[in-house]
Amino acid sequence: MSEKNIQLALFGFGCVGQGLYDVLHHSEVLQADIAKICVKDPSKKRSVDDALITFDKNTILDRKDIDVVVEMINDTDEAFNIVSRALKNKTNVVSASKKMLATYFEPLFLLQEEHGVALIYEGSAGGSIPIIRTLEEYYDNELLSSLRGILNGTTNYILSRMELEHKEYNEVLADAQREGFAEIDPWLDVSGADTLYKVCLLAVHAFGVILKPEEVLHLGIQQVSFNDIRYAREKNLRIKLIASAAKTENGYRVFVMPRFVRADDELYKVMYEYNGIEVEGAFSCKQTFTGKGAGSHPTGSAVLSDISALTYQYRYGYKKLKKLKKQLGDAYSTTPLLETDFAIRVYVRYENQDQLSLLDIRHVVEEYRSPSMNFIIADVGFQSLYVLKDNAQNTLFVCAID
Ligand code: HSE
């Protein structure tokens, strides 16, 4: 691949695709040409030469002169079809589709092994932060105990502007969409689902575990109000949507939910569309990585870096995953890796007392009732929080607290 310019086939030309197009044209080192861009909608006007555009994926997937398929589309199943077909054709792939990667992780891992090809996806988590390669390479021998982070730019942007500018939730969500931070379906952002896919991917590289995204709890920020933000400010706290993944004696505690973060926490300072990831290892102790987590150019730059890595034959070694698979043998696919039987301290703002009966409340630490707001702080059985997941009727705001 090194003597001639590498030939790229792009699938999708939305926010990330256009970002990649721009950063690629500013790159002074990478010798790459876009051979074709495959898009879905013929009626959309695009800012590139029409000759580059095709609507037929087969015309590029069958081309022998394509070195790298760059997949950046929104349709999860179609993305999986394209990526798996490219891998079967022994074409290296760069992808930024976190939902597709997390949903189909196991078959994609097996395809890479079977066909000896690379699928790399730095742009799928943490935006511009080089976290996947860091977990994979730098921490390849380190016993990581936990990983926590703000992995969604849209929700961090919404919470930051609500707090600092007193802007309404819907107004700032619309701004996040305009800025190109939000997903086409912003429910993915605000419900915590996007964060969940990202933390599932990071868990593979941090601990070697493949989690089923549908089994991991995600609670979002849809119900956050100025009352909650005011409560946080009075206590010198900030509300952040946090992904947590920790290794315990019994497995892995992995979940996504809002959390009141203390002012001495590194993640407290991570604002607007920035992401922050704190990794803790037995010997390295805590390290925090921050950077722009969403937006066309930051994500495009992560994709560009992956394309560049392929020019020196980079691929993930999946050392931790392979080690765990070997250790557990057949039990790898049947052993429940997720630990859900524990209590967690949460703040729950509610409208009427009946709503609290949904939760397995084990110990109430504080209770507050007034005409404008009611909340309790209590230790609750973690499993009971699953009733709130994906529940559009849910009007409780649940936020983890120390
Ligand atoms: N919608 C995502 C976010 C884009 O806001 O973080 C980057 O993955």
Short mmCIF file of C-alpha atoms and ligand atoms in Angstrom, two decimals:
data_model
loop_
_atom_site.label_atom_id
_atom_site.label_comp_id
_atom_site.label_asym_id
_atom_site.label_seq_id
_atom_site.Cartn_x
_atom_site.Cartn_y
_atom_site.Cartn_z
CA MET A 1 0.00 0.00 0.00
CA SER A 2 2.94 2.33 0.43
CA GLU A 3 4.13 3.04 -3.15
CA LYS A 4 0.90 4.38 -4.62
CA ASN A 5 -1.78 6.50 -3.04
CA ILE A 6 -4.17 4.33 -1.09
CA GLN A 7 -7.62 4.10 -2.60
CA LEU A 8 -10.56 4.75 -0.31
CA ALA A 9 -14.20 3.83 -0.78
CA LEU A 10 -16.42 5.90 1.49
CA PHE A 11 -19.85 4.69 2.56
CA GLY A 12 -21.91 7.60 3.80
CA PHE A 13 -21.28 11.29 3.36
CA GLY A 14 -22.99 12.82 6.36
CA CYS A 15 -21.38 14.75 9.16
CA VAL A 16 -18.44 12.37 9.72
CA GLY A 17 -17.92 11.71 5.99
CA GLN A 18 -17.70 15.41 5.22
CA GLY A 19 -15.38 15.92 8.18
CA LEU A 20 -13.10 13.19 6.87
CA TYR A 21 -13.19 14.73 3.39
CA ASP A 22 -12.01 18.06 4.82
CA VAL A 23 -9.28 16.71 7.09
CA LEU A 24 -8.03 14.40 4.37
CA HIS A 25 -7.53 17.39 2.09
CA HIS A 26 -5.49 19.12 4.76
CA SER A 27 -3.31 16.13 5.49
CA GLU A 28 0.28 16.66 4.36
CA VAL A 29 1.48 13.14 5.03
CA LEU A 30 -1.21 10.63 4.17
CA GLN A 31 -1.24 9.77 0.47
CA ALA A 32 -4.84 8.75 -0.09
CA ASP A 33 -7.43 9.24 -2.81
CA ILE A 34 -11.17 8.93 -2.48
CA ALA A 35 -12.07 6.54 -5.29
CA LYS A 36 -15.83 6.60 -4.71
CA ILE A 37 -18.42 7.75 -2.22
CA CYS A 38 -21.50 5.58 -1.88
CA VAL A 39 -24.61 7.38 -0.61
CA LYS A 40 -28.28 6.53 -0.26
CA ASP A 41 -30.31 9.58 -1.20
CA PRO A 42 -30.06 10.65 -4.89
CA SER A 43 -32.07 13.81 -4.24
CA LYS A 44 -29.53 15.34 -1.85
CA LYS A 45 -27.17 17.98 -3.21
CA ARG A 46 -23.58 17.21 -2.24
CA SER A 47 -20.52 19.40 -2.06
CA VAL A 48 -18.30 17.04 -4.07
CA ASP A 49 -17.79 16.20 -7.71
CA ASP A 50 -20.76 14.12 -8.98
CA ALA A 51 -18.32 11.68 -10.58
CA LEU A 52 -17.25 10.57 -7.11
CA ILE A 53 -20.78 9.63 -6.07
CA THR A 54 -22.45 6.27 -6.55
CA PHE A 55 -25.71 4.86 -5.21
CA ASP A 56 -24.78 1.25 -5.84
CA LYS A 57 -22.68 -0.36 -3.12
CA ASN A 58 -21.90 -3.39 -5.31
CA THR A 59 -19.94 -1.35 -7.81
CA ILE A 60 -17.39 -0.50 -5.14
CA LEU A 61 -17.48 -3.54 -2.89
CA ASP A 62 -16.44 -5.71 -5.84
CA ARG A 63 -13.57 -3.47 -6.97
CA LYS A 64 -10.15 -5.01 -6.47
CA ASP A 65 -8.32 -1.68 -6.41
CA ILE A 66 -9.95 -0.45 -3.18
CA ASP A 67 -7.52 -0.61 -0.27
CA VAL A 68 -9.79 0.62 2.50
CA VAL A 69 -13.55 0.71 2.96
CA VAL A 70 -14.54 3.59 5.23
CA GLU A 71 -18.00 2.95 6.62
CA MET A 72 -19.86 5.91 8.13
CA ILE A 73 -23.54 5.24 7.52
CA ASN A 74 -26.49 5.47 9.83
CA ASP A 75 -28.35 2.24 9.05
CA THR A 76 -27.02 -0.41 11.45
CA ASP A 77 -27.90 -3.54 9.48
CA GLU A 78 -26.79 -2.09 6.17
CA ALA A 79 -23.52 -0.99 7.79
CA PHE A 80 -22.98 -4.53 9.06
CA ASN A 81 -23.66 -5.93 5.57
CA ILE A 82 -21.15 -3.59 3.97
CA VAL A 83 -18.46 -4.14 6.61
CA SER A 84 -18.81 -7.92 6.70
CA ARG A 85 -18.76 -8.13 2.92
CA ALA A 86 -15.62 -6.01 2.74
CA LEU A 87 -13.91 -8.15 5.41
CA LYS A 88 -14.84 -11.33 3.53
CA ASN A 89 -13.26 -9.75 0.42
CA LYS A 90 -10.12 -9.19 2.54
CA THR A 91 -10.44 -5.42 2.35
CA ASN A 92 -9.45 -3.50 5.48
CA VAL A 93 -12.22 -1.45 7.01
CA VAL A 94 -12.45 1.71 9.09
CA SER A 95 -15.81 2.27 10.73
CA ALA A 96 -17.33 4.93 12.95
CA SER A 97 -20.67 3.17 13.52
CA LYS A 98 -20.72 2.52 17.25
CA LYS A 99 -24.20 0.97 17.32
CA MET A 100 -23.35 -1.45 14.51
CA LEU A 101 -19.97 -2.35 16.02
CA ALA A 102 -21.34 -2.94 19.51
CA THR A 103 -24.39 -4.83 18.27
CA TYR A 104 -22.45 -7.15 15.95
CA PHE A 105 -19.16 -7.27 17.80
CA GLU A 106 -18.73 -11.05 18.03
CA PRO A 107 -19.29 -11.84 14.31
CA LEU A 108 -17.09 -8.90 13.31
CA PHE A 109 -14.30 -10.13 15.56
CA LEU A 110 -14.57 -13.63 14.06
CA LEU A 111 -14.55 -12.29 10.49
CA GLN A 112 -11.32 -10.39 11.19
CA GLU A 113 -9.71 -13.54 12.58
CA GLU A 114 -10.95 -15.78 9.79
CA HIS A 115 -9.93 -13.52 6.92
CA GLY A 116 -6.81 -11.95 8.45
CA VAL A 117 -8.03 -8.39 7.84
CA ALA A 118 -8.33 -5.29 9.95
CA LEU A 119 -11.44 -3.53 11.18
CA ILE A 120 -10.52 -0.46 13.19
CA TYR A 121 -12.84 2.11 14.68
CA GLU A 122 -11.21 4.88 16.70
CA GLY A 123 -13.88 7.36 15.56
CA SER A 124 -16.62 5.28 17.15
CA ALA A 125 -15.92 6.27 20.76
CA GLY A 126 -14.57 9.42 22.35
CA GLY A 127 -14.56 11.47 19.11
CA SER A 128 -11.07 12.83 18.67
CA ILE A 129 -9.64 11.14 21.80
CA PRO A 130 -7.38 8.23 20.78
CA ILE A 131 -8.82 5.98 23.47
CA ILE A 132 -9.24 2.64 21.70
CA ARG A 133 -5.68 2.40 20.49
CA THR A 134 -4.52 3.60 23.92
CA LEU A 135 -6.44 0.82 25.68
CA GLU A 136 -5.32 -1.68 23.08
CA GLU A 137 -1.63 -0.78 22.89
CA TYR A 138 -0.53 1.30 25.84
CA TYR A 139 -2.53 -0.68 28.39
CA ASP A 140 -2.06 -4.03 26.68
CA ASN A 141 -0.44 -5.58 29.75
CA GLU A 142 -1.95 -3.41 32.45
CA LEU A 143 -4.59 -4.80 34.77
CA LEU A 144 -7.26 -2.20 34.35
CA SER A 145 -9.77 -2.04 37.16
CA SER A 146 -12.15 0.60 35.89
CA LEU A 147 -13.04 3.03 33.19
CA ARG A 148 -15.50 5.93 33.55
CA GLY A 149 -16.33 8.62 31.15
CA ILE A 150 -18.39 11.21 29.43
CA LEU A 151 -18.74 9.60 26.01
CA ASN A 152 -21.51 11.64 24.43
CA GLY A 153 -20.90 15.18 23.27
CA THR A 154 -24.55 16.06 22.72
CA THR A 155 -25.70 15.37 26.27
CA ASN A 156 -22.66 17.05 27.77
CA TYR A 157 -23.34 20.08 25.59
CA ILE A 158 -27.01 20.15 26.68
CA LEU A 159 -26.16 19.81 30.40
CA SER A 160 -23.40 22.44 30.14
CA ARG A 161 -25.62 25.02 28.46
CA MET A 162 -28.56 24.36 30.76
CA GLU A 163 -26.27 24.92 33.74
CA LEU A 164 -24.15 27.82 32.52
CA GLU A 165 -26.57 29.65 30.25
CA HIS A 166 -29.92 28.60 31.79
CA LYS A 167 -31.10 27.55 28.34
CA GLU A 168 -34.04 25.20 27.93
CA TYR A 169 -33.40 21.55 27.16
CA ASN A 170 -35.21 21.54 23.79
CA GLU A 171 -33.48 24.70 22.60
CA VAL A 172 -29.99 23.39 23.30
CA LEU A 173 -30.80 19.97 21.88
CA ALA A 174 -31.80 21.73 18.64
CA ASP A 175 -28.47 23.61 18.70
CA ALA A 176 -26.60 20.31 19.18
CA GLN A 177 -28.39 18.97 16.10
CA ARG A 178 -27.49 22.07 14.11
CA GLU A 179 -23.85 21.83 15.19
CA GLY A 180 -23.72 18.24 13.93
CA PHE A 181 -23.10 16.74 17.38
CA ALA A 182 -26.36 14.81 17.71
CA GLU A 183 -27.31 11.56 16.03
CA ILE A 184 -29.92 11.68 13.26
CA ASP A 185 -32.24 10.17 15.87
CA PRO A 186 -31.29 12.23 18.95
CA TRP A 187 -33.06 9.74 21.24
CA LEU A 188 -29.85 7.73 20.91
CA ASP A 189 -27.94 10.59 22.55
CA VAL A 190 -30.32 11.69 25.28
CA SER A 191 -31.38 8.19 26.35
CA GLY A 192 -27.78 7.14 26.97
CA ALA A 193 -27.95 4.48 24.21
CA ASP A 194 -25.11 6.06 22.18
CA THR A 195 -22.96 6.14 25.34
CA LEU A 196 -23.87 2.52 25.99
CA TYR A 197 -22.62 1.35 22.56
CA LYS A 198 -19.40 3.25 23.12
CA VAL A 199 -18.75 1.82 26.57
CA CYS A 200 -19.41 -1.70 25.24
CA LEU A 201 -16.66 -1.12 22.67
CA LEU A 202 -14.28 0.31 25.27
CA ALA A 203 -14.97 -2.69 27.56
CA VAL A 204 -13.66 -5.03 24.84
CA HIS A 205 -10.37 -3.16 24.69
CA ALA A 206 -10.08 -2.42 28.41
CA PHE A 207 -11.07 -5.80 29.85
CA GLY A 208 -11.55 -8.24 26.95
CA VAL A 209 -15.28 -8.64 27.50
CA ILE A 210 -17.92 -8.60 24.79
CA LEU A 211 -21.16 -7.38 26.30
CA LYS A 212 -24.59 -7.57 24.76
CA PRO A 213 -25.71 -3.92 24.53
CA GLU A 214 -29.34 -4.87 25.18
CA GLU A 215 -28.34 -6.28 28.59
CA VAL A 216 -26.56 -3.15 29.78
CA LEU A 217 -28.54 -0.53 31.69
CA HIS A 218 -28.73 2.92 30.18
CA LEU A 219 -30.66 5.79 31.72
CA GLY A 220 -30.64 9.18 30.06
CA ILE A 221 -31.08 12.87 30.70
CA GLN A 222 -34.51 13.36 29.09
CA GLN A 223 -36.11 14.18 32.44
CA VAL A 224 -33.43 16.53 33.78
CA SER A 225 -34.84 19.84 35.02
CA PHE A 226 -33.54 23.15 36.30
CA ASN A 227 -34.50 21.93 39.80
CA ASP A 228 -31.96 19.11 39.48
CA ILE A 229 -29.31 21.46 38.12
CA ARG A 230 -29.97 23.92 40.94
CA TYR A 231 -29.70 21.12 43.51
CA ALA A 232 -26.34 20.16 42.00
CA ARG A 233 -25.06 23.74 42.05
CA GLU A 234 -26.03 24.22 45.70
CA LYS A 235 -23.95 21.17 46.59
CA ASN A 236 -21.04 22.20 44.32
CA LEU A 237 -21.76 19.24 42.03
CA ARG A 238 -22.41 18.89 38.32
CA ILE A 239 -24.71 16.49 36.49
CA LYS A 240 -22.91 14.46 33.84
CA LEU A 241 -24.04 11.46 31.81
CA ILE A 242 -21.46 8.89 32.87
CA ALA A 243 -20.54 5.50 31.47
CA SER A 244 -19.05 3.25 34.14
CA ALA A 245 -17.28 -0.03 33.62
CA ALA A 246 -15.54 -1.68 36.54
CA LYS A 247 -14.11 -5.09 37.16
CA THR A 248 -15.23 -6.68 40.41
CA GLU A 249 -14.72 -10.09 42.01
CA ASN A 250 -17.97 -11.27 40.45
CA GLY A 251 -17.74 -9.85 36.94
CA TYR A 252 -18.12 -6.42 35.42
CA ARG A 253 -20.38 -3.60 36.54
CA VAL A 254 -21.18 -1.69 33.39
CA PHE A 255 -23.93 0.90 33.08
CA VAL A 256 -24.77 4.36 31.81
CA MET A 257 -26.64 6.91 33.88
CA PRO A 258 -26.52 10.52 34.95
CA ARG A 259 -24.31 11.15 37.99
CA PHE A 260 -23.65 14.07 40.31
CA VAL A 261 -19.93 14.64 39.87
CA ARG A 262 -17.86 16.40 42.55
CA ALA A 263 -15.77 19.50 41.80
CA ASP A 264 -12.52 17.62 42.50
CA ASP A 265 -13.38 15.00 39.86
CA GLU A 266 -11.50 15.44 36.56
CA LEU A 267 -14.76 14.86 34.67
CA TYR A 268 -16.36 17.90 36.39
CA LYS A 269 -14.30 20.20 34.15
CA VAL A 270 -15.26 18.44 30.91
CA MET A 271 -17.84 20.76 29.34
CA TYR A 272 -19.88 21.28 26.18
CA GLU A 273 -19.19 18.76 23.39
CA TYR A 274 -15.98 17.56 25.02
CA ASN A 275 -15.64 13.99 26.23
CA GLY A 276 -13.50 12.75 29.10
CA ILE A 277 -12.40 9.24 29.97
CA GLU A 278 -10.74 8.18 33.21
CA VAL A 279 -8.92 4.88 33.20
CA GLU A 280 -7.68 3.25 36.38
CA GLY A 281 -5.07 0.53 36.45
CA ALA A 282 -3.41 -1.40 39.23
CA PHE A 283 -0.03 0.17 38.51
CA SER A 284 -0.69 3.20 36.33
CA CYS A 285 -3.37 4.50 38.78
CA LYS A 286 -5.80 7.08 37.39
CA GLN A 287 -5.32 8.76 34.05
CA THR A 288 -7.79 11.04 32.31
CA PHE A 289 -8.08 11.74 28.60
CA THR A 290 -10.13 14.63 27.27
CA GLY A 291 -10.94 16.06 23.86
CA LYS A 292 -13.75 16.96 21.51
CA GLY A 293 -16.19 14.07 21.55
CA ALA A 294 -18.51 15.01 18.71
CA GLY A 295 -18.58 17.05 15.54
CA SER A 296 -17.60 16.59 11.98
CA HIS A 297 -13.89 17.44 12.09
CA PRO A 298 -12.92 15.87 15.45
CA THR A 299 -14.54 12.58 14.44
CA GLY A 300 -13.21 12.89 10.87
CA SER A 301 -9.71 13.27 12.32
CA ALA A 302 -10.09 10.00 14.27
CA VAL A 303 -11.19 8.25 11.08
CA LEU A 304 -8.24 9.73 9.20
CA SER A 305 -5.87 8.47 11.87
CA ASP A 306 -7.29 4.95 11.42
CA ILE A 307 -6.79 5.14 7.65
CA SER A 308 -3.23 6.24 8.26
CA ALA A 309 -2.67 3.37 10.74
CA LEU A 310 -3.70 0.90 8.04
CA THR A 311 -0.84 2.14 5.86
CA TYR A 312 1.56 0.54 8.37
CA GLN A 313 -0.57 -2.63 8.61
CA TYR A 314 -2.03 -1.77 11.98
CA ARG A 315 -4.78 -3.98 13.38
CA TYR A 316 -6.12 -4.58 16.86
CA GLY A 317 -4.48 -7.54 18.56
CA TYR A 318 -7.44 -8.11 20.95
CA LYS A 319 -4.94 -9.55 23.45
CA LYS A 320 -7.24 -9.23 26.45
CA LEU A 321 -10.22 -10.67 24.62
CA LYS A 322 -8.24 -13.64 23.35
CA LYS A 323 -6.76 -14.27 26.78
CA LEU A 324 -10.19 -14.24 28.45
CA LYS A 325 -11.67 -16.47 25.76
CA LYS A 326 -8.83 -18.95 26.29
CA GLN A 327 -9.21 -18.80 30.05
CA LEU A 328 -12.96 -19.41 29.99
CA GLY A 329 -13.06 -21.74 26.97
CA ASP A 330 -16.61 -22.66 25.95
CA ALA A 331 -17.88 -20.88 29.02
CA TYR A 332 -16.92 -17.50 27.47
CA SER A 333 -20.19 -17.22 25.61
CA THR A 334 -22.36 -18.59 28.42
CA THR A 335 -20.79 -17.06 31.53
CA PRO A 336 -22.74 -13.99 32.62
CA LEU A 337 -20.12 -11.27 32.59
CA LEU A 338 -22.36 -8.48 33.80
CA GLU A 339 -22.82 -8.08 37.51
CA THR A 340 -26.22 -6.60 38.35
CA ASP A 341 -26.81 -7.73 41.93
CA PHE A 342 -25.65 -4.77 43.98
CA ALA A 343 -27.05 -1.62 45.54
CA ILE A 344 -26.38 1.85 44.17
CA ARG A 345 -26.98 5.23 45.77
CA VAL A 346 -29.26 7.41 43.64
CA TYR A 347 -31.13 10.69 43.73
CA VAL A 348 -34.65 10.18 42.41
CA ARG A 349 -36.82 13.19 41.59
CA TYR A 350 -40.45 12.19 41.27
CA GLU A 351 -43.91 13.65 40.84
CA ASN A 352 -45.97 11.30 42.95
CA GLN A 353 -45.01 8.84 45.64
CA ASP A 354 -46.48 5.85 43.72
CA GLN A 355 -43.70 6.10 41.14
CA LEU A 356 -41.18 5.14 43.79
CA SER A 357 -42.78 1.71 44.17
CA LEU A 358 -41.08 0.79 40.88
CA LEU A 359 -37.75 0.76 42.67
CA ASP A 360 -36.25 -1.67 45.17
CA ILE A 361 -35.48 0.98 47.80
CA ARG A 362 -33.28 -0.52 50.50
CA HIS A 363 -32.22 2.47 52.57
CA VAL A 364 -33.37 6.08 52.41
CA VAL A 365 -30.60 8.57 53.12
CA GLU A 366 -32.54 11.82 52.53
CA GLU A 367 -36.07 12.78 51.62
CA TYR A 368 -37.35 16.15 50.39
CA ARG A 369 -40.86 17.25 49.49
CA SER A 370 -42.11 20.66 48.46
CA PRO A 371 -44.75 22.04 46.09
CA SER A 372 -42.10 22.50 43.39
CA MET A 373 -40.09 19.29 43.70
CA ASN A 374 -39.83 15.96 45.50
CA PHE A 375 -36.79 13.80 45.72
CA ILE A 376 -35.23 11.06 47.73
CA ILE A 377 -31.64 9.93 47.98
CA ALA A 378 -31.57 6.21 48.61
CA ASP A 379 -29.66 3.00 48.13
CA VAL A 380 -31.63 0.96 45.59
CA GLY A 381 -31.22 -2.50 44.13
CA PHE A 382 -29.50 -1.90 40.78
CA GLN A 383 -31.64 -4.47 38.94
CA SER A 384 -34.82 -2.53 39.74
CA LEU A 385 -33.54 0.41 37.66
CA TYR A 386 -33.98 -1.71 34.52
CA VAL A 387 -37.75 -1.02 34.60
CA LEU A 388 -36.95 2.59 33.71
CA LYS A 389 -34.82 1.73 30.69
CA ASP A 390 -36.36 2.65 27.31
CA ASN A 391 -39.58 3.55 29.11
CA ALA A 392 -41.02 6.63 27.45
CA GLN A 393 -43.64 6.96 30.21
CA ASN A 394 -40.96 7.29 32.82
CA THR A 395 -40.91 10.78 34.32
CA LEU A 396 -38.46 10.05 37.11
CA PHE A 397 -35.05 11.65 36.98
CA VAL A 398 -32.56 9.18 38.41
CA CYS A 399 -29.00 10.27 39.01
CA ALA A 400 -26.23 8.38 40.80
CA ILE A 401 -24.72 10.18 43.77
CA ASP A 402 -21.83 9.42 46.16
N1 HSE B 1 -23.90 11.95 18.75
C1 HSE B 1 -22.59 11.63 19.19
C2 HSE B 1 -22.25 12.48 20.38
C3 HSE B 1 -21.62 11.84 18.08
O1 HSE B 1 -22.95 13.46 20.63
O2 HSE B 1 -21.30 12.17 21.08
C4 HSE B 1 -20.23 11.34 18.33
O3 HSE B 1 -20.20 9.95 18.49
#
